[in-house]
mmCIF file of C-alpha atoms in Angstrom:
data_model
loop_
_atom_site.group_PDB
_atom_site.id
_atom_site.type_symbol
_atom_site.label_atom_id
_atom_site.label_comp_id
_atom_site.label_asym_id
_atom_site.label_seq_id
_atom_site.Cartn_x
_atom_site.Cartn_y
_atom_site.Cartn_z
ATOM 1 C CA MET Q 272 204.360 80.771 77.287
ATOM 2 C CA PRO Q 273 200.826 79.255 77.438
ATOM 3 C CA GLU Q 274 201.185 75.522 76.955
ATOM 4 C CA THR Q 275 198.415 72.996 76.582
ATOM 5 C CA THR Q 276 198.042 69.338 75.638
ATOM 6 C CA PHE Q 277 196.907 67.731 72.405
ATOM 7 C CA PHE Q 278 193.417 66.761 73.603
ATOM 8 C CA ASN Q 279 192.831 69.943 75.614
ATOM 9 C CA PHE Q 280 193.561 72.030 72.536
ATOM 10 C CA ILE Q 281 191.348 69.887 70.283
ATOM 11 C CA ASN Q 282 188.462 70.120 72.768
ATOM 12 C CA ARG Q 283 188.865 73.885 73.153
ATOM 13 C CA LEU Q 284 189.071 74.334 69.396
ATOM 14 C CA ARG Q 285 185.829 72.420 68.904
ATOM 15 C CA SER Q 286 184.041 74.301 71.682
ATOM 16 C CA ASP Q 287 184.885 77.917 70.769
ATOM 17 C CA GLY Q 288 185.753 77.492 67.065
ATOM 18 C CA THR Q 289 188.745 79.831 67.125
ATOM 19 C CA SER Q 290 192.467 79.265 66.772
ATOM 20 C CA PRO Q 291 195.310 81.429 68.152
ATOM 21 C CA PRO Q 292 197.322 83.792 65.912
ATOM 22 C CA ILE Q 293 200.481 81.788 66.652
ATOM 23 C CA LEU Q 294 200.569 78.076 67.444
ATOM 24 C CA ILE Q 295 203.758 76.067 67.990
ATOM 25 C CA LEU Q 296 203.711 72.269 67.673
ATOM 26 C CA TYR Q 297 206.686 70.180 68.699
ATOM 27 C CA GLY Q 298 207.467 66.692 70.025
ATOM 28 C CA PHE Q 299 208.747 63.313 68.913
ATOM 29 C CA ASN Q 300 205.102 62.281 68.388
ATOM 30 C CA GLU Q 301 204.956 64.859 65.601
ATOM 31 C CA TYR Q 302 202.268 62.948 63.690
ATOM 32 C CA LEU Q 303 199.778 64.332 66.240
ATOM 33 C CA GLY Q 304 200.538 67.739 64.786
ATOM 34 C CA GLU Q 305 198.874 66.727 61.526
ATOM 35 C CA HIS Q 306 195.680 65.921 63.451
ATOM 36 C CA ILE Q 307 195.708 69.403 64.942
ATOM 37 C CA ILE Q 308 196.318 71.081 61.583
ATOM 38 C CA THR Q 309 193.500 69.038 60.023
ATOM 39 C CA GLU Q 310 191.136 69.985 62.853
ATOM 40 C CA ILE Q 311 191.980 73.685 62.531
ATOM 41 C CA SER Q 312 191.296 73.426 58.794
ATOM 42 C CA ARG Q 313 187.943 71.765 59.486
ATOM 43 C CA ILE Q 314 186.923 74.356 62.075
ATOM 44 C CA PHE Q 315 188.039 77.089 59.704
ATOM 45 C CA GLY Q 316 185.025 76.105 57.642
ATOM 46 C CA GLN Q 317 185.913 77.103 54.106
ATOM 47 C CA GLU Q 318 187.108 75.500 50.922
ATOM 48 C CA LYS Q 319 190.831 74.957 50.763
ATOM 49 C CA SER Q 320 192.615 77.023 48.173
ATOM 50 C CA GLU Q 321 196.141 78.047 47.308
ATOM 51 C CA PHE Q 322 195.365 81.392 48.889
ATOM 52 C CA ASN Q 323 194.016 80.541 52.328
ATOM 53 C CA PHE Q 324 195.851 77.297 53.171
ATOM 54 C CA LYS Q 325 199.603 77.626 52.875
ATOM 55 C CA ARG Q 326 202.354 75.206 53.909
ATOM 56 C CA TYR Q 327 206.048 75.946 53.690
ATOM 57 C CA TYR Q 328 208.907 73.577 54.391
ATOM 58 C CA PHE Q 329 212.130 74.654 56.022
ATOM 59 C CA ASP Q 330 214.394 71.869 54.833
ATOM 60 C CA GLN Q 331 218.056 71.712 53.884
ATOM 61 C CA GLU Q 332 217.592 74.337 51.207
ATOM 62 C CA GLU Q 333 214.651 76.642 50.571
ATOM 63 C CA GLU Q 334 214.189 79.925 48.801
ATOM 64 C CA ILE Q 335 211.608 81.299 51.231
ATOM 65 C CA GLY Q 336 212.541 82.794 54.611
ATOM 66 C CA TRP Q 337 210.789 83.966 57.783
ATOM 67 C CA GLU Q 338 210.308 87.475 56.384
ATOM 68 C CA ASP Q 339 208.343 86.018 53.450
ATOM 69 C CA ILE Q 340 206.223 83.936 55.857
ATOM 70 C CA PHE Q 341 205.252 86.971 57.906
ATOM 71 C CA ASN Q 342 204.474 89.039 54.807
ATOM 72 C CA GLU Q 343 202.097 86.250 53.800
ATOM 73 C CA ALA Q 344 200.479 86.262 57.250
ATOM 74 C CA ASP Q 345 200.073 90.046 57.194
ATOM 75 C CA SER Q 346 198.174 89.830 53.905
ATOM 76 C CA SER Q 347 195.301 88.033 55.650
ATOM 77 C CA SER Q 348 192.177 90.077 56.501
ATOM 78 C CA PHE Q 349 188.898 89.666 58.415
ATOM 79 C CA PHE Q 350 186.982 88.746 55.247
ATOM 80 C CA ILE Q 351 186.168 85.024 55.304
ATOM 81 C CA THR Q 352 187.746 84.449 51.909
ATOM 82 C CA ALA Q 353 190.877 86.321 52.927
ATOM 83 C CA LYS Q 354 191.733 84.531 56.197
ATOM 84 C CA LYS Q 355 194.753 82.261 56.122
ATOM 85 C CA ILE Q 356 196.195 79.237 57.876
ATOM 86 C CA ILE Q 357 199.946 79.175 57.329
ATOM 87 C CA THR Q 358 202.029 76.178 58.395
ATOM 88 C CA VAL Q 359 205.814 76.356 58.595
ATOM 89 C CA ALA Q 360 207.124 72.774 58.816
ATOM 90 C CA ILE Q 361 210.702 72.717 60.094
ATOM 91 C CA ARG Q 362 212.132 69.487 58.686
ATOM 92 C CA SER Q 363 215.842 70.024 59.211
ATOM 93 C CA GLU Q 364 217.782 70.194 62.472
ATOM 94 C CA LYS Q 365 219.869 73.035 61.030
ATOM 95 C CA LYS Q 366 216.761 75.157 60.484
ATOM 96 C CA LEU Q 367 216.018 75.157 64.215
ATOM 97 C CA SER Q 368 218.867 77.631 64.659
ATOM 98 C CA LEU Q 369 217.865 81.168 63.706
ATOM 99 C CA ASN Q 370 220.195 83.702 62.118
ATOM 100 C CA ALA Q 371 220.050 87.424 62.910
ATOM 101 C CA ALA Q 372 217.646 88.205 60.046
ATOM 102 C CA ALA Q 373 215.227 85.462 61.113
ATOM 103 C CA LYS Q 374 215.265 86.638 64.741
ATOM 104 C CA ALA Q 375 214.604 90.208 63.645
ATOM 105 C CA ALA Q 376 211.692 89.129 61.421
ATOM 106 C CA ILE Q 377 210.160 87.076 64.254
ATOM 107 C CA SER Q 378 210.531 89.962 66.720
ATOM 108 C CA ARG Q 379 208.741 92.332 64.346
ATOM 109 C CA TYR Q 380 205.820 89.964 63.711
ATOM 110 C CA ILE Q 381 205.212 88.768 67.274
ATOM 111 C CA ALA Q 382 205.066 92.395 68.402
ATOM 112 C CA LYS Q 383 201.809 92.644 66.441
ATOM 113 C CA PRO Q 384 200.632 89.301 65.015
ATOM 114 C CA ASN Q 385 197.767 89.406 62.535
ATOM 115 C CA PRO Q 386 194.609 88.164 64.368
ATOM 116 C CA ASP Q 387 193.078 87.193 61.024
ATOM 117 C CA ALA Q 388 195.796 84.617 60.327
ATOM 118 C CA THR Q 389 196.839 81.432 62.109
ATOM 119 C CA LEU Q 390 200.570 80.842 61.922
ATOM 120 C CA ILE Q 391 201.529 77.263 62.832
ATOM 121 C CA VAL Q 392 205.208 76.601 63.544
ATOM 122 C CA TYR Q 393 205.435 72.826 63.205
ATOM 123 C CA VAL Q 394 208.667 71.090 64.274
ATOM 124 C CA SER Q 395 208.638 67.879 62.210
ATOM 125 C CA LEU Q 396 212.044 66.183 62.312
ATOM 126 C CA ASP Q 397 213.062 62.755 61.049
ATOM 127 C CA VAL Q 398 215.234 61.751 64.025
ATOM 128 C CA SER Q 399 215.338 58.987 66.651
ATOM 129 C CA ARG Q 400 213.685 59.451 70.029
ATOM 130 C CA ASP Q 401 217.052 59.745 71.783
ATOM 131 C CA ASP Q 402 218.300 62.337 69.263
ATOM 132 C CA TYR Q 403 215.083 64.280 69.664
ATOM 133 C CA LYS Q 404 215.562 64.484 73.441
ATOM 134 C CA GLN Q 405 218.948 66.099 72.896
ATOM 135 C CA LEU Q 406 217.565 68.568 70.341
ATOM 136 C CA LYS Q 407 214.684 69.495 72.638
ATOM 137 C CA LYS Q 408 217.059 70.518 75.424
ATOM 138 C CA SER Q 409 219.092 72.704 73.108
ATOM 139 C CA LYS Q 410 217.824 73.927 69.759
ATOM 140 C CA ILE Q 411 214.065 73.458 70.156
ATOM 141 C CA GLU Q 412 213.942 75.287 73.487
ATOM 142 C CA SER Q 413 215.908 78.148 71.909
ATOM 143 C CA LEU Q 414 213.407 78.315 69.049
ATOM 144 C CA LEU Q 415 210.500 78.465 71.502
ATOM 145 C CA LYS Q 416 212.123 81.336 73.406
ATOM 146 C CA SER Q 417 212.306 83.355 70.182
ATOM 147 C CA PHE Q 418 208.478 83.439 70.119
ATOM 148 C CA GLN Q 419 207.995 83.805 73.864
ATOM 149 C CA PRO Q 420 207.274 87.565 74.084
ATOM 150 C CA ALA Q 421 204.129 87.016 71.991
ATOM 151 C CA GLN Q 422 202.831 84.330 74.393
ATOM 152 C CA PRO Q 423 201.843 81.933 71.602
ATOM 153 C CA VAL Q 424 199.980 78.734 72.352
ATOM 154 C CA SER Q 425 202.411 75.834 72.319
ATOM 155 C CA ILE Q 426 201.743 72.105 72.418
ATOM 156 C CA ASP Q 427 204.339 69.547 73.480
ATOM 157 C CA LEU Q 428 202.969 66.566 71.567
ATOM 158 C CA ASP Q 429 204.832 64.179 73.897
ATOM 159 C CA LYS Q 430 202.943 65.403 76.971
ATOM 160 C CA THR Q 431 199.784 63.522 76.118
ATOM 161 C CA PRO Q 432 198.651 61.691 79.283
ATOM 162 C CA ASP Q 433 197.957 57.978 78.879
ATOM 163 C CA ALA Q 434 194.554 58.409 80.527
ATOM 164 C CA GLU Q 435 193.518 60.931 77.871
ATOM 165 C CA ILE Q 436 194.668 58.606 75.083
ATOM 166 C CA LYS Q 437 192.676 55.720 76.587
ATOM 167 C CA ASN Q 438 189.552 57.859 76.882
ATOM 168 C CA TYR Q 439 189.941 59.048 73.293
ATOM 169 C CA VAL Q 440 190.308 55.462 72.008
ATOM 170 C CA LYS Q 441 187.296 54.270 74.004
ATOM 171 C CA GLN Q 442 185.158 57.190 72.836
ATOM 172 C CA TYR Q 443 186.238 56.739 69.211
ATOM 173 C CA LEU Q 444 185.248 53.066 69.303
ATOM 174 C CA LYS Q 445 182.080 53.705 71.325
ATOM 175 C CA GLU Q 446 180.851 56.156 68.698
ATOM 176 C CA ARG Q 447 181.166 53.282 66.232
ATOM 177 C CA LYS Q 448 179.408 50.850 68.612
ATOM 178 C CA ILE Q 449 182.632 48.879 69.195
ATOM 179 C CA THR Q 450 183.702 47.683 72.640
ATOM 180 C CA ILE Q 451 187.291 47.091 73.750
ATOM 181 C CA THR Q 452 188.226 44.995 76.782
ATOM 182 C CA VAL Q 453 190.396 46.272 79.627
ATOM 183 C CA GLY Q 454 192.955 43.590 78.763
ATOM 184 C CA ALA Q 455 193.081 44.707 75.139
ATOM 185 C CA MET Q 456 193.677 48.331 76.137
ATOM 186 C CA GLU Q 457 196.447 47.279 78.516
ATOM 187 C CA ARG Q 458 198.025 45.166 75.788
ATOM 188 C CA ILE Q 459 198.025 48.109 73.382
ATOM 189 C CA GLN Q 460 199.778 50.211 76.010
ATOM 190 C CA GLU Q 461 202.242 47.393 76.679
ATOM 191 C CA ILE Q 462 203.062 46.957 72.987
ATOM 192 C CA LYS Q 463 203.341 50.663 72.224
ATOM 193 C CA GLY Q 464 205.359 51.626 75.286
ATOM 194 C CA ASP Q 465 206.614 55.204 74.907
ATOM 195 C CA ALA Q 466 204.783 55.419 71.574
ATOM 196 C CA PHE Q 467 201.329 54.792 73.099
ATOM 197 C CA ALA Q 468 199.929 57.898 71.394
ATOM 198 C CA SER Q 469 200.624 56.336 67.984
ATOM 199 C CA ILE Q 470 197.558 54.103 68.466
ATOM 200 C CA ILE Q 471 195.549 57.133 67.311
ATOM 201 C CA GLN Q 472 196.904 56.531 63.811
ATOM 202 C CA GLN Q 473 195.762 52.907 63.862
ATOM 203 C CA LEU Q 474 192.195 53.425 65.047
ATOM 204 C CA PRO Q 475 190.733 53.088 61.521
ATOM 205 C CA LYS Q 476 192.529 49.719 61.303
ATOM 206 C CA LEU Q 477 190.973 48.560 64.590
ATOM 207 C CA GLU Q 478 187.590 49.830 63.475
ATOM 208 C CA ALA Q 479 187.735 47.911 60.202
ATOM 209 C CA ALA Q 480 188.858 44.691 61.894
ATOM 210 C CA ALA Q 481 185.992 44.855 64.415
ATOM 211 C CA ALA Q 482 183.331 45.710 61.842
ATOM 212 C CA GLN Q 483 181.543 42.359 62.272
ATOM 213 C CA SER Q 484 182.228 41.310 65.869
ATOM 214 C CA LEU Q 485 182.042 44.875 67.256
ATOM 215 C CA ASN Q 486 184.510 43.788 69.933
ATOM 216 C CA ILE Q 487 188.282 44.008 70.375
ATOM 217 C CA ASP Q 488 190.149 41.694 72.762
ATOM 218 C CA ILE Q 489 193.798 40.835 73.428
ATOM 219 C CA GLU Q 490 194.049 38.334 70.547
ATOM 220 C CA GLU Q 491 192.874 40.920 68.021
ATOM 221 C CA VAL Q 492 195.304 43.495 69.384
ATOM 222 C CA ASP Q 493 198.290 41.154 69.014
ATOM 223 C CA GLU Q 494 197.460 40.538 65.371
ATOM 224 C CA LEU Q 495 196.308 44.031 64.407
ATOM 225 C CA ILE Q 496 198.861 46.195 66.187
ATOM 226 C CA THR Q 497 201.997 44.100 65.802
ATOM 227 C CA GLY Q 498 201.141 42.242 62.625
ATOM 228 C CA ILE Q 499 202.389 39.031 64.242
ATOM 229 C CA ASN Q 500 200.950 36.558 66.715
ATOM 230 C CA SER Q 501 201.931 35.706 70.251
ATOM 231 C CA HIS Q 502 203.684 32.490 69.212
ATOM 232 C CA SER Q 503 206.771 34.559 68.450
ATOM 233 C CA ILE Q 504 207.014 35.582 72.103
ATOM 234 C CA TRP Q 505 206.508 31.971 73.202
ATOM 235 C CA ASP Q 506 209.284 30.917 70.838
ATOM 236 C CA LEU Q 507 211.517 33.557 72.416
ATOM 237 C CA THR Q 508 210.976 32.234 75.940
ATOM 238 C CA GLU Q 509 211.496 28.660 74.777
ATOM 239 C CA ALA Q 510 214.830 29.668 73.242
ATOM 240 C CA ILE Q 511 215.806 31.161 76.607
ATOM 241 C CA GLU Q 512 214.895 27.947 78.425
ATOM 242 C CA ARG Q 513 216.923 25.905 75.935
ATOM 243 C CA GLU Q 514 219.717 28.446 76.417
ATOM 244 C CA ASP Q 515 219.940 28.673 72.627
ATOM 245 C CA PRO Q 516 221.505 32.076 71.767
ATOM 246 C CA SER Q 517 221.237 31.552 67.999
ATOM 247 C CA ALA Q 518 217.476 30.896 68.036
ATOM 248 C CA TYR Q 519 216.893 33.652 70.617
ATOM 249 C CA LEU Q 520 218.719 36.291 68.574
ATOM 250 C CA ASP Q 521 216.933 35.269 65.356
ATOM 251 C CA ILE Q 522 213.507 35.598 67.014
ATOM 252 C CA LEU Q 523 214.503 38.880 68.648
ATOM 253 C CA LYS Q 524 215.597 40.233 65.268
ATOM 254 C CA TYR Q 525 212.255 39.150 63.777
ATOM 255 C CA LEU Q 526 210.362 40.998 66.524
ATOM 256 C CA PHE Q 527 212.430 44.160 66.054
ATOM 257 C CA ILE Q 528 211.927 44.096 62.272
ATOM 258 C CA ASN Q 529 208.174 43.825 62.809
ATOM 259 C CA GLY Q 530 208.217 46.949 64.928
ATOM 260 C CA ILE Q 531 207.870 45.365 68.377
ATOM 261 C CA LYS Q 532 209.248 47.781 70.962
ATOM 262 C CA PRO Q 533 211.942 46.567 73.388
ATOM 263 C CA THR Q 534 209.745 47.777 76.267
ATOM 264 C CA PHE Q 535 206.973 45.404 75.160
ATOM 265 C CA ILE Q 536 209.347 42.428 74.926
ATOM 266 C CA ILE Q 537 210.833 43.215 78.337
ATOM 267 C CA GLY Q 538 207.366 43.631 79.835
ATOM 268 C CA THR Q 539 206.315 40.278 78.386
ATOM 269 C CA LEU Q 540 209.402 38.569 79.806
ATOM 270 C CA ILE Q 541 208.712 40.090 83.236
ATOM 271 C CA SER Q 542 205.141 38.806 83.101
ATOM 272 C CA TYR Q 543 206.304 35.364 81.919
ATOM 273 C CA TYR Q 544 208.917 34.842 84.625
ATOM 274 C CA HIS Q 545 206.680 36.312 87.293
ATOM 275 C CA LYS Q 546 204.072 33.687 86.395
ATOM 276 C CA ILE Q 547 206.684 30.960 86.807
ATOM 277 C CA TYR Q 548 207.650 32.378 90.208
ATOM 278 C CA THR Q 549 203.996 32.619 91.291
ATOM 279 C CA ALA Q 550 203.206 29.119 90.023
ATOM 280 C CA LYS Q 551 206.091 27.664 92.048
ATOM 281 C CA PHE Q 552 204.747 29.436 95.133
ATOM 282 C CA LEU Q 553 201.217 28.087 94.530
ATOM 283 C CA MET Q 554 202.486 24.552 93.931
ATOM 284 C CA LYS Q 555 204.304 24.642 97.279
ATOM 285 C CA HIS Q 556 200.980 25.569 98.875
ATOM 286 C CA ARG Q 557 199.281 22.588 97.188
ATOM 287 C CA PHE Q 558 197.178 24.438 94.633
ATOM 288 C CA SER Q 559 195.848 22.137 91.909
ATOM 289 C CA VAL Q 560 196.988 22.552 88.304
ATOM 290 C CA PRO Q 561 193.556 23.821 87.136
ATOM 291 C CA ASP Q 562 193.480 26.348 89.994
ATOM 292 C CA ILE Q 563 196.968 27.586 89.112
ATOM 293 C CA GLY Q 564 195.785 27.995 85.528
ATOM 294 C CA LYS Q 565 192.836 30.106 86.686
ATOM 295 C CA VAL Q 566 194.942 32.292 88.977
ATOM 296 C CA LEU Q 567 197.543 32.948 86.270
ATOM 297 C CA GLN Q 568 195.012 33.039 83.418
ATOM 298 C CA GLN Q 569 196.999 30.508 81.445
ATOM 299 C CA PRO Q 570 195.153 29.124 78.375
ATOM 300 C CA SER Q 571 194.263 25.439 78.793
ATOM 301 C CA PHE Q 572 196.116 24.410 75.634
ATOM 302 C CA ILE Q 573 199.496 25.466 77.080
ATOM 303 C CA LEU Q 574 198.822 24.858 80.800
ATOM 304 C CA ASN Q 575 200.333 21.369 81.018
ATOM 305 C CA LYS Q 576 203.446 22.474 79.148
ATOM 306 C CA PHE Q 577 203.751 25.507 81.419
ATOM 307 C CA ILE Q 578 203.412 23.420 84.608
ATOM 308 C CA ALA Q 579 206.098 21.006 83.361
ATOM 309 C CA LEU Q 580 208.409 23.980 82.851
ATOM 310 C CA VAL Q 581 207.650 25.304 86.347
ATOM 311 C CA ARG Q 582 208.461 21.951 87.960
ATOM 312 C CA ASN Q 583 211.823 21.786 86.201
ATOM 313 C CA PHE Q 584 212.771 25.412 86.886
ATOM 314 C CA PRO Q 585 215.225 25.631 89.826
ATOM 315 C CA ASP Q 586 214.275 28.037 92.617
ATOM 316 C CA TYR Q 587 217.631 29.801 92.551
ATOM 317 C CA LYS Q 588 217.400 30.320 88.802
ATOM 318 C CA ILE Q 589 213.977 31.996 88.758
ATOM 319 C CA GLN Q 590 215.139 34.426 91.431
ATOM 320 C CA GLU Q 591 218.307 35.291 89.520
ATOM 321 C CA VAL Q 592 216.472 35.611 86.201
ATOM 322 C CA LEU Q 593 213.952 37.994 87.762
ATOM 323 C CA LYS Q 594 216.821 40.114 89.107
ATOM 324 C CA LEU Q 595 218.288 40.270 85.595
ATOM 325 C CA ILE Q 596 215.030 41.137 83.897
ATOM 326 C CA TYR Q 597 214.077 43.846 86.424
ATOM 327 C CA LYS Q 598 217.534 45.369 85.999
ATOM 328 C CA LEU Q 599 217.008 45.229 82.232
ATOM 329 C CA ASP Q 600 213.628 46.945 82.634
ATOM 330 C CA TYR Q 601 215.163 49.756 84.700
ATOM 331 C CA GLU Q 602 218.010 50.291 82.229
ATOM 332 C CA SER Q 603 215.597 50.360 79.273
ATOM 333 C CA LYS Q 604 213.602 53.166 80.898
ATOM 334 C CA THR Q 605 216.663 55.269 81.707
ATOM 335 C CA SER Q 606 219.005 54.653 78.767
ATOM 336 C CA GLY Q 607 216.762 54.809 75.681
ATOM 337 C CA GLU Q 608 215.477 52.383 73.079
ATOM 338 C CA ASP Q 609 218.782 51.659 71.330
ATOM 339 C CA SER Q 610 220.387 50.691 74.621
ATOM 340 C CA ALA Q 611 217.395 48.475 75.456
ATOM 341 C CA ARG Q 612 217.835 46.571 72.185
ATOM 342 C CA ILE Q 613 221.463 45.816 73.005
ATOM 343 C CA SER Q 614 220.582 44.778 76.566
ATOM 344 C CA LEU Q 615 217.905 42.403 75.265
ATOM 345 C CA GLN Q 616 220.440 40.822 72.931
ATOM 346 C CA ASN Q 617 222.805 40.288 75.870
ATOM 347 C CA PHE Q 618 220.087 38.878 78.124
ATOM 348 C CA ILE Q 619 220.329 35.336 76.722
ATOM 349 C CA PHE Q 620 224.038 35.181 77.539
ATOM 350 C CA GLN Q 621 223.466 36.434 81.076
ATOM 351 C CA VAL Q 622 220.875 33.693 81.624
ATOM 352 C CA LYS Q 623 223.117 31.068 80.035
ATOM 353 C CA PHE Q 624 225.977 31.764 82.417
ATOM 354 C CA LEU Q 625 223.971 31.897 85.620
ATOM 355 C CA LYS Q 626 225.651 29.760 88.279
ATOM 356 C CA LYS Q 627 224.210 28.316 91.454
#
């Protein structure tokens, strides 16, 4: 089955102006599918009407079936006004499983798909990332195999390389004469974690915010992408140092409610404790406070407070805390987001009961 990526397909679509007879879109990042459908509609180059742009939803209950879909596709012809783009949005997990009649209808159509129609099978499920992974291994793969003899073009919307996303963001902003710093791009990736591709949805927001300055840096990213400022993270680390579980859990809850991913919080904690470890090393080698601030890129308004913390942080404790946080990072990447949330909640208690 020919498979391509989101950006490769968009670029090919724009270059040759044609779309395949059958296109299958699937992935947890299903919102990217809407971008593809919109682009196909734009390339199609005609006024939308009830005749040539059709969308059907396979939800819990629907009156239409696959046979009806294919009859609609077969009614399309080479005349410009008679070509059709038909989208079948599968919104229910149950509808991923095909009965005998559906399999027979698919077999008949894929044996001779209408070249004057574009049929888009769009898997758009309202499930968690972990649940989606399970469905992909079972029901979604079975659905894909049902179309395999026709060799349709398929796009796994989760296989969008980070490098391609970065280039797209930079190009989007460049076309609008807006620059974005390397640090800001890294921060976006850090905040988004596994959902890095979702920044595509927020580009108009970044564009509007940078309308006057024409520049986006880390500070703007923190405010624009998360909707909160970095003080919340500082408060979290202070609660850890005070070994105050109540305050820590309240701040953590606030971050989760505001959509901050566990991977971002864990990454920030790793960076924070690594700076403490590095600062202790530099102090032992007689670096001055200003030089330590430059090396670690600590803002001047928090440098003195940070150095005081470093001086009072026992050597054994920073080593043990780093072991805990690296273990937490590994578990978050192998056990899923829900597990990472629970591990973050437990982190304060693990730190609190560290013994020399």
